[in-house]
Amino acid sequence: MQDGKKQFWLWAVAWWWLLFGRSISWGRDYFPDVPKPYFRLISVFMIAPVVFMLFSPYLRQEIARKLKTLALPIWPLGLVILGLLIS
């Protein structure tokens, strides 16, 4: 893969790991007796790749290219927003 595409997909994977970590409260749900600084450290290590990868010009160019060329699915997005509002 080209640099931009590869970095974009690695960035997407980092986002999924971030969302997974957040959904389990960085592990607090499974290990409630562990001190809080450990979970803070885990959150820093999971958030850092998502943020620091944005300093790459190849990644930013690929994100811009995808935003310009891919169509945004309006109806599914609207249903998701409606579902969030209802819940």
mmCIF file of N, CA and C in Angstrom:
data_model
loop_
_atom_site.group_PDB
_atom_site.id
_atom_site.type_symbol
_atom_site.label_atom_id
_atom_site.label_comp_id
_atom_site.label_asym_id
_atom_site.label_seq_id
_atom_site.Cartn_x
_atom_site.Cartn_y
_atom_site.Cartn_z
ATOM 1 N N MET A 1 0.837 -1.193 0.000
ATOM 2 C CA MET A 1 0.000 0.000 0.000
ATOM 3 C C MET A 1 0.873 1.245 0.000
ATOM 4 N N GLN A 2 0.304 2.288 -0.530
ATOM 5 C CA GLN A 2 0.996 3.572 -0.494
ATOM 6 C C GLN A 2 1.016 4.080 0.943
ATOM 7 N N ASP A 3 1.923 5.023 1.211
ATOM 8 C CA ASP A 3 2.067 5.541 2.572
ATOM 9 C C ASP A 3 0.764 6.078 3.150
ATOM 10 N N GLY A 4 0.057 6.899 2.397
ATOM 11 C CA GLY A 4 -1.168 7.505 2.905
ATOM 12 C C GLY A 4 -2.251 6.497 3.208
ATOM 13 N N LYS A 5 -2.447 5.538 2.307
ATOM 14 C CA LYS A 5 -3.496 4.538 2.511
ATOM 15 C C LYS A 5 -3.165 3.636 3.698
ATOM 16 N N LYS A 6 -1.918 3.232 3.787
ATOM 17 C CA LYS A 6 -1.508 2.370 4.894
ATOM 18 C C LYS A 6 -1.683 3.098 6.228
ATOM 19 N N GLN A 7 -1.240 4.342 6.290
ATOM 20 C CA GLN A 7 -1.382 5.105 7.526
ATOM 21 C C GLN A 7 -2.844 5.348 7.863
ATOM 22 N N PHE A 8 -3.677 5.562 6.848
ATOM 23 C CA PHE A 8 -5.097 5.768 7.119
ATOM 24 C C PHE A 8 -5.715 4.537 7.769
ATOM 25 N N TRP A 9 -5.412 3.360 7.249
ATOM 26 C CA TRP A 9 -6.008 2.159 7.814
ATOM 27 C C TRP A 9 -5.437 1.828 9.184
ATOM 28 N N LEU A 10 -4.167 2.120 9.404
ATOM 29 C CA LEU A 10 -3.607 1.953 10.745
ATOM 30 C C LEU A 10 -4.251 2.929 11.723
ATOM 31 N N TRP A 11 -4.524 4.140 11.248
ATOM 32 C CA TRP A 11 -5.204 5.138 12.068
ATOM 33 C C TRP A 11 -6.627 4.682 12.389
ATOM 34 N N ALA A 12 -7.304 4.088 11.418
ATOM 35 C CA ALA A 12 -8.654 3.571 11.643
ATOM 36 C C ALA A 12 -8.641 2.452 12.679
ATOM 37 N N VAL A 13 -7.648 1.580 12.608
ATOM 38 C CA VAL A 13 -7.520 0.512 13.604
ATOM 39 C C VAL A 13 -7.279 1.110 14.989
ATOM 40 N N ALA A 14 -6.447 2.142 15.056
ATOM 41 C CA ALA A 14 -6.187 2.796 16.341
ATOM 42 C C ALA A 14 -7.475 3.397 16.907
ATOM 43 N N TRP A 15 -8.325 3.948 16.026
ATOM 44 C CA TRP A 15 -9.617 4.472 16.482
ATOM 45 C C TRP A 15 -10.491 3.355 17.054
ATOM 46 N N TRP A 16 -10.514 2.206 16.384
ATOM 47 C CA TRP A 16 -11.333 1.100 16.890
ATOM 48 C C TRP A 16 -10.822 0.613 18.242
ATOM 49 N N TRP A 17 -9.503 0.544 18.403
ATOM 50 C CA TRP A 17 -8.942 0.157 19.709
ATOM 51 C C TRP A 17 -9.303 1.200 20.772
ATOM 52 N N LEU A 18 -9.254 2.466 20.394
ATOM 53 C CA LEU A 18 -9.628 3.536 21.313
ATOM 54 C C LEU A 18 -11.091 3.398 21.739
ATOM 55 N N LEU A 19 -11.963 3.172 20.781
ATOM 56 C CA LEU A 19 -13.383 3.018 21.103
ATOM 57 C C LEU A 19 -13.637 1.771 21.946
ATOM 58 N N PHE A 20 -12.925 0.700 21.652
ATOM 59 C CA PHE A 20 -13.057 -0.516 22.461
ATOM 60 C C PHE A 20 -12.595 -0.259 23.888
ATOM 61 N N GLY A 21 -11.435 0.368 24.032
ATOM 62 C CA GLY A 21 -10.923 0.668 25.370
ATOM 63 C C GLY A 21 -11.871 1.557 26.147
ATOM 64 N N ARG A 22 -12.435 2.534 25.472
ATOM 65 C CA ARG A 22 -13.381 3.430 26.136
ATOM 66 C C ARG A 22 -14.653 2.689 26.536
ATOM 67 N N SER A 23 -15.097 1.758 25.711
ATOM 68 C CA SER A 23 -16.340 1.040 26.013
ATOM 69 C C SER A 23 -16.202 0.144 27.232
ATOM 70 N N ILE A 24 -14.994 -0.292 27.532
ATOM 71 C CA ILE A 24 -14.802 -1.108 28.743
ATOM 72 C C ILE A 24 -14.154 -0.293 29.859
ATOM 73 N N SER A 25 -14.227 1.038 29.720
ATOM 74 C CA SER A 25 -13.677 1.964 30.717
ATOM 75 C C SER A 25 -12.214 1.692 30.988
ATOM 76 N N TRP A 26 -11.477 1.419 29.932
ATOM 77 C CA TRP A 26 -10.030 1.177 29.971
ATOM 78 C C TRP A 26 -9.678 -0.050 30.799
ATOM 79 N N GLY A 27 -10.662 -0.906 31.093
ATOM 80 C CA GLY A 27 -10.414 -2.128 31.845
ATOM 81 C C GLY A 27 -10.990 -2.105 33.245
ATOM 82 N N ARG A 28 -11.522 -0.972 33.663
ATOM 83 C CA ARG A 28 -12.081 -0.867 35.023
ATOM 84 C C ARG A 28 -13.231 -1.841 35.236
ATOM 85 N N ASP A 29 -13.971 -2.140 34.164
ATOM 86 C CA ASP A 29 -15.105 -3.064 34.291
ATOM 87 C C ASP A 29 -14.651 -4.466 34.671
ATOM 88 N N TYR A 30 -13.485 -4.862 34.204
ATOM 89 C CA TYR A 30 -13.007 -6.225 34.425
ATOM 90 C C TYR A 30 -12.045 -6.338 35.601
ATOM 91 N N PHE A 31 -11.388 -5.247 35.942
ATOM 92 C CA PHE A 31 -10.416 -5.258 37.040
ATOM 93 C C PHE A 31 -10.698 -4.084 37.978
ATOM 94 N N PRO A 32 -11.788 -4.138 38.754
ATOM 95 C CA PRO A 32 -12.171 -2.984 39.584
ATOM 96 C C PRO A 32 -11.228 -2.722 40.764
ATOM 97 N N ASP A 33 -10.415 -3.696 41.155
ATOM 98 C CA ASP A 33 -9.546 -3.514 42.319
ATOM 99 C C ASP A 33 -8.206 -2.881 41.992
ATOM 100 N N VAL A 34 -7.893 -2.709 40.723
ATOM 101 C CA VAL A 34 -6.611 -2.133 40.313
ATOM 102 C C VAL A 34 -6.657 -0.616 40.538
ATOM 103 N N PRO A 35 -5.566 -0.027 41.033
ATOM 104 C CA PRO A 35 -5.557 1.431 41.278
ATOM 105 C C PRO A 35 -5.789 2.246 39.994
ATOM 106 N N LYS A 36 -6.400 3.412 40.155
ATOM 107 C CA LYS A 36 -6.778 4.259 39.015
ATOM 108 C C LYS A 36 -5.618 4.730 38.138
ATOM 109 N N PRO A 37 -4.419 4.979 38.663
ATOM 110 C CA PRO A 37 -3.339 5.425 37.767
ATOM 111 C C PRO A 37 -3.016 4.433 36.642
ATOM 112 N N TYR A 38 -3.226 3.163 36.870
ATOM 113 C CA TYR A 38 -2.987 2.178 35.814
ATOM 114 C C TYR A 38 -3.945 2.395 34.640
ATOM 115 N N PHE A 39 -5.192 2.679 34.960
ATOM 116 C CA PHE A 39 -6.171 2.893 33.899
ATOM 117 C C PHE A 39 -5.903 4.201 33.164
ATOM 118 N N ARG A 40 -5.396 5.191 33.869
ATOM 119 C CA ARG A 40 -5.029 6.447 33.230
ATOM 120 C C ARG A 40 -3.891 6.210 32.233
ATOM 121 N N LEU A 41 -2.921 5.397 32.635
ATOM 122 C CA LEU A 41 -1.805 5.072 31.760
ATOM 123 C C LEU A 41 -2.278 4.311 30.518
ATOM 124 N N ILE A 42 -3.196 3.380 30.718
ATOM 125 C CA ILE A 42 -3.757 2.631 29.581
ATOM 126 C C ILE A 42 -4.463 3.588 28.626
ATOM 127 N N SER A 43 -5.241 4.524 29.167
ATOM 128 C CA SER A 43 -5.961 5.463 28.299
ATOM 129 C C SER A 43 -4.994 6.345 27.517
ATOM 130 N N VAL A 44 -3.906 6.771 28.152
ATOM 131 C CA VAL A 44 -2.922 7.600 27.452
ATOM 132 C C VAL A 44 -2.306 6.820 26.289
ATOM 133 N N PHE A 45 -1.973 5.548 26.522
ATOM 134 C CA PHE A 45 -1.363 4.745 25.461
ATOM 135 C C PHE A 45 -2.341 4.411 24.342
ATOM 136 N N MET A 46 -3.627 4.436 24.616
ATOM 137 C CA MET A 46 -4.594 4.153 23.558
ATOM 138 C C MET A 46 -5.024 5.411 22.806
ATOM 139 N N ILE A 47 -4.948 6.568 23.454
ATOM 140 C CA ILE A 47 -5.324 7.820 22.799
ATOM 141 C C ILE A 47 -4.155 8.391 21.995
ATOM 142 N N ALA A 48 -2.948 8.203 22.477
ATOM 143 C CA ALA A 48 -1.762 8.805 21.856
ATOM 144 C C ALA A 48 -1.598 8.469 20.365
ATOM 145 N N PRO A 49 -1.739 7.201 19.939
ATOM 146 C CA PRO A 49 -1.555 6.932 18.503
ATOM 147 C C PRO A 49 -2.557 7.674 17.619
ATOM 148 N N VAL A 50 -3.782 7.794 18.082
ATOM 149 C CA VAL A 50 -4.808 8.477 17.285
ATOM 150 C C VAL A 50 -4.428 9.947 17.092
ATOM 151 N N VAL A 51 -3.910 10.559 18.135
ATOM 152 C CA VAL A 51 -3.560 11.974 18.069
ATOM 153 C C VAL A 51 -2.249 12.187 17.308
ATOM 154 N N PHE A 52 -1.219 11.445 17.667
ATOM 155 C CA PHE A 52 0.100 11.695 17.084
ATOM 156 C C PHE A 52 0.202 11.279 15.622
ATOM 157 N N MET A 53 -0.633 10.343 15.198
ATOM 158 C CA MET A 53 -0.604 9.966 13.783
ATOM 159 C C MET A 53 -1.095 11.107 12.895
ATOM 160 N N LEU A 54 -1.871 12.028 13.450
ATOM 161 C CA LEU A 54 -2.374 13.155 12.664
ATOM 162 C C LEU A 54 -1.276 14.135 12.272
ATOM 163 N N PHE A 55 -0.095 14.024 12.857
ATOM 164 C CA PHE A 55 1.021 14.890 12.476
ATOM 165 C C PHE A 55 1.647 14.470 11.148
ATOM 166 N N SER A 56 1.249 13.319 10.642
ATOM 167 C CA SER A 56 1.781 12.844 9.370
ATOM 168 C C SER A 56 1.059 13.532 8.205
ATOM 169 N N PRO A 57 1.810 14.178 7.326
ATOM 170 C CA PRO A 57 1.144 14.836 6.185
ATOM 171 C C PRO A 57 0.482 13.827 5.246
ATOM 172 N N TYR A 58 1.033 12.614 5.147
ATOM 173 C CA TYR A 58 0.433 11.589 4.289
ATOM 174 C C TYR A 58 -0.952 11.199 4.802
ATOM 175 N N LEU A 59 -1.069 11.053 6.111
ATOM 176 C CA LEU A 59 -2.368 10.698 6.688
ATOM 177 C C LEU A 59 -3.374 11.822 6.479
ATOM 178 N N ARG A 60 -2.970 13.042 6.727
ATOM 179 C CA ARG A 60 -3.894 14.168 6.544
ATOM 180 C C ARG A 60 -4.343 14.287 5.094
ATOM 181 N N GLN A 61 -3.438 14.054 4.141
ATOM 182 C CA GLN A 61 -3.805 14.094 2.724
ATOM 183 C C GLN A 61 -4.794 12.982 2.384
ATOM 184 N N GLU A 62 -4.586 11.804 2.958
ATOM 185 C CA GLU A 62 -5.489 10.683 2.686
ATOM 186 C C GLU A 62 -6.866 10.927 3.295
ATOM 187 N N ILE A 63 -6.914 11.506 4.495
ATOM 188 C CA ILE A 63 -8.208 11.844 5.117
ATOM 189 C C ILE A 63 -8.937 12.868 4.258
ATOM 190 N N ALA A 64 -8.224 13.887 3.790
ATOM 191 C CA ALA A 64 -8.836 14.910 2.937
ATOM 192 C C ALA A 64 -9.331 14.290 1.635
ATOM 193 N N ARG A 65 -8.536 13.388 1.054
ATOM 194 C CA ARG A 65 -8.943 12.738 -0.191
ATOM 195 C C ARG A 65 -10.202 11.917 0.011
ATOM 196 N N LYS A 66 -10.268 11.175 1.119
ATOM 197 C CA LYS A 66 -11.455 10.363 1.383
ATOM 198 C C LYS A 66 -12.684 11.235 1.623
ATOM 199 N N LEU A 67 -12.521 12.343 2.310
ATOM 200 C CA LEU A 67 -13.656 13.235 2.539
ATOM 201 C C LEU A 67 -14.163 13.862 1.250
ATOM 202 N N LYS A 68 -13.263 14.093 0.294
ATOM 203 C CA LYS A 68 -13.661 14.693 -0.973
ATOM 204 C C LYS A 68 -14.269 13.690 -1.939
ATOM 205 N N THR A 69 -13.812 12.430 -1.895
ATOM 206 C CA THR A 69 -14.229 11.475 -2.920
ATOM 207 C C THR A 69 -15.325 10.516 -2.473
ATOM 208 N N LEU A 70 -15.442 10.234 -1.198
ATOM 209 C CA LEU A 70 -16.444 9.275 -0.741
ATOM 210 C C LEU A 70 -17.741 9.988 -0.391
ATOM 211 N N ALA A 71 -18.846 9.350 -0.727
ATOM 212 C CA ALA A 71 -20.155 9.923 -0.427
ATOM 213 C C ALA A 71 -20.549 9.594 1.006
ATOM 214 N N LEU A 72 -21.163 10.550 1.661
ATOM 215 C CA LEU A 72 -21.636 10.361 3.030
ATOM 216 C C LEU A 72 -23.039 9.760 2.977
ATOM 217 N N PRO A 73 -23.256 8.598 3.598
ATOM 218 C CA PRO A 73 -24.587 7.979 3.561
ATOM 219 C C PRO A 73 -25.564 8.742 4.462
ATOM 220 N N ILE A 74 -26.360 9.595 3.859
ATOM 221 C CA ILE A 74 -27.233 10.502 4.604
ATOM 222 C C ILE A 74 -28.320 9.768 5.385
ATOM 223 N N TRP A 75 -29.016 8.821 4.758
ATOM 224 C CA TRP A 75 -30.107 8.132 5.451
ATOM 225 C C TRP A 75 -29.615 7.301 6.634
ATOM 226 N N PRO A 76 -28.606 6.473 6.481
ATOM 227 C CA PRO A 76 -28.117 5.744 7.667
ATOM 228 C C PRO A 76 -27.607 6.678 8.770
ATOM 229 N N LEU A 77 -26.945 7.759 8.384
ATOM 230 C CA LEU A 77 -26.464 8.720 9.367
ATOM 231 C C LEU A 77 -27.635 9.377 10.097
ATOM 232 N N GLY A 78 -28.662 9.714 9.360
ATOM 233 C CA GLY A 78 -29.865 10.289 9.969
ATOM 234 C C GLY A 78 -30.538 9.330 10.929
ATOM 235 N N LEU A 79 -30.593 8.050 10.556
ATOM 236 C CA LEU A 79 -31.194 7.057 11.452
ATOM 237 C C LEU A 79 -30.370 6.880 12.723
ATOM 238 N N VAL A 80 -29.066 6.925 12.607
ATOM 239 C CA VAL A 80 -28.209 6.807 13.778
ATOM 240 C C VAL A 80 -28.435 8.002 14.712
ATOM 241 N N ILE A 81 -28.482 9.191 14.162
ATOM 242 C CA ILE A 81 -28.719 10.389 14.980
ATOM 243 C C ILE A 81 -30.091 10.329 15.624
ATOM 244 N N LEU A 82 -31.100 9.909 14.871
ATOM 245 C CA LEU A 82 -32.439 9.760 15.428
ATOM 246 C C LEU A 82 -32.459 8.736 16.555
ATOM 247 N N GLY A 83 -31.773 7.600 16.350
ATOM 248 C CA GLY A 83 -31.703 6.591 17.406
ATOM 249 C C GLY A 83 -31.028 7.110 18.662
ATOM 250 N N LEU A 84 -29.969 7.896 18.475
ATOM 251 C CA LEU A 84 -29.293 8.484 19.638
ATOM 252 C C LEU A 84 -30.190 9.455 20.382
ATOM 253 N N LEU A 85 -30.953 10.248 19.620
ATOM 254 C CA LEU A 85 -31.871 11.190 20.249
ATOM 255 C C LEU A 85 -32.984 10.461 21.008
ATOM 256 N N ILE A 86 -33.481 9.384 20.430
ATOM 257 C CA ILE A 86 -34.552 8.625 21.102
ATOM 258 C C ILE A 86 -34.032 7.955 22.354
ATOM 259 N N SER A 87 -32.809 7.420 22.281
ATOM 260 C CA SER A 87 -32.286 6.721 23.466
ATOM 261 C C SER A 87 -31.921 7.704 24.558
#
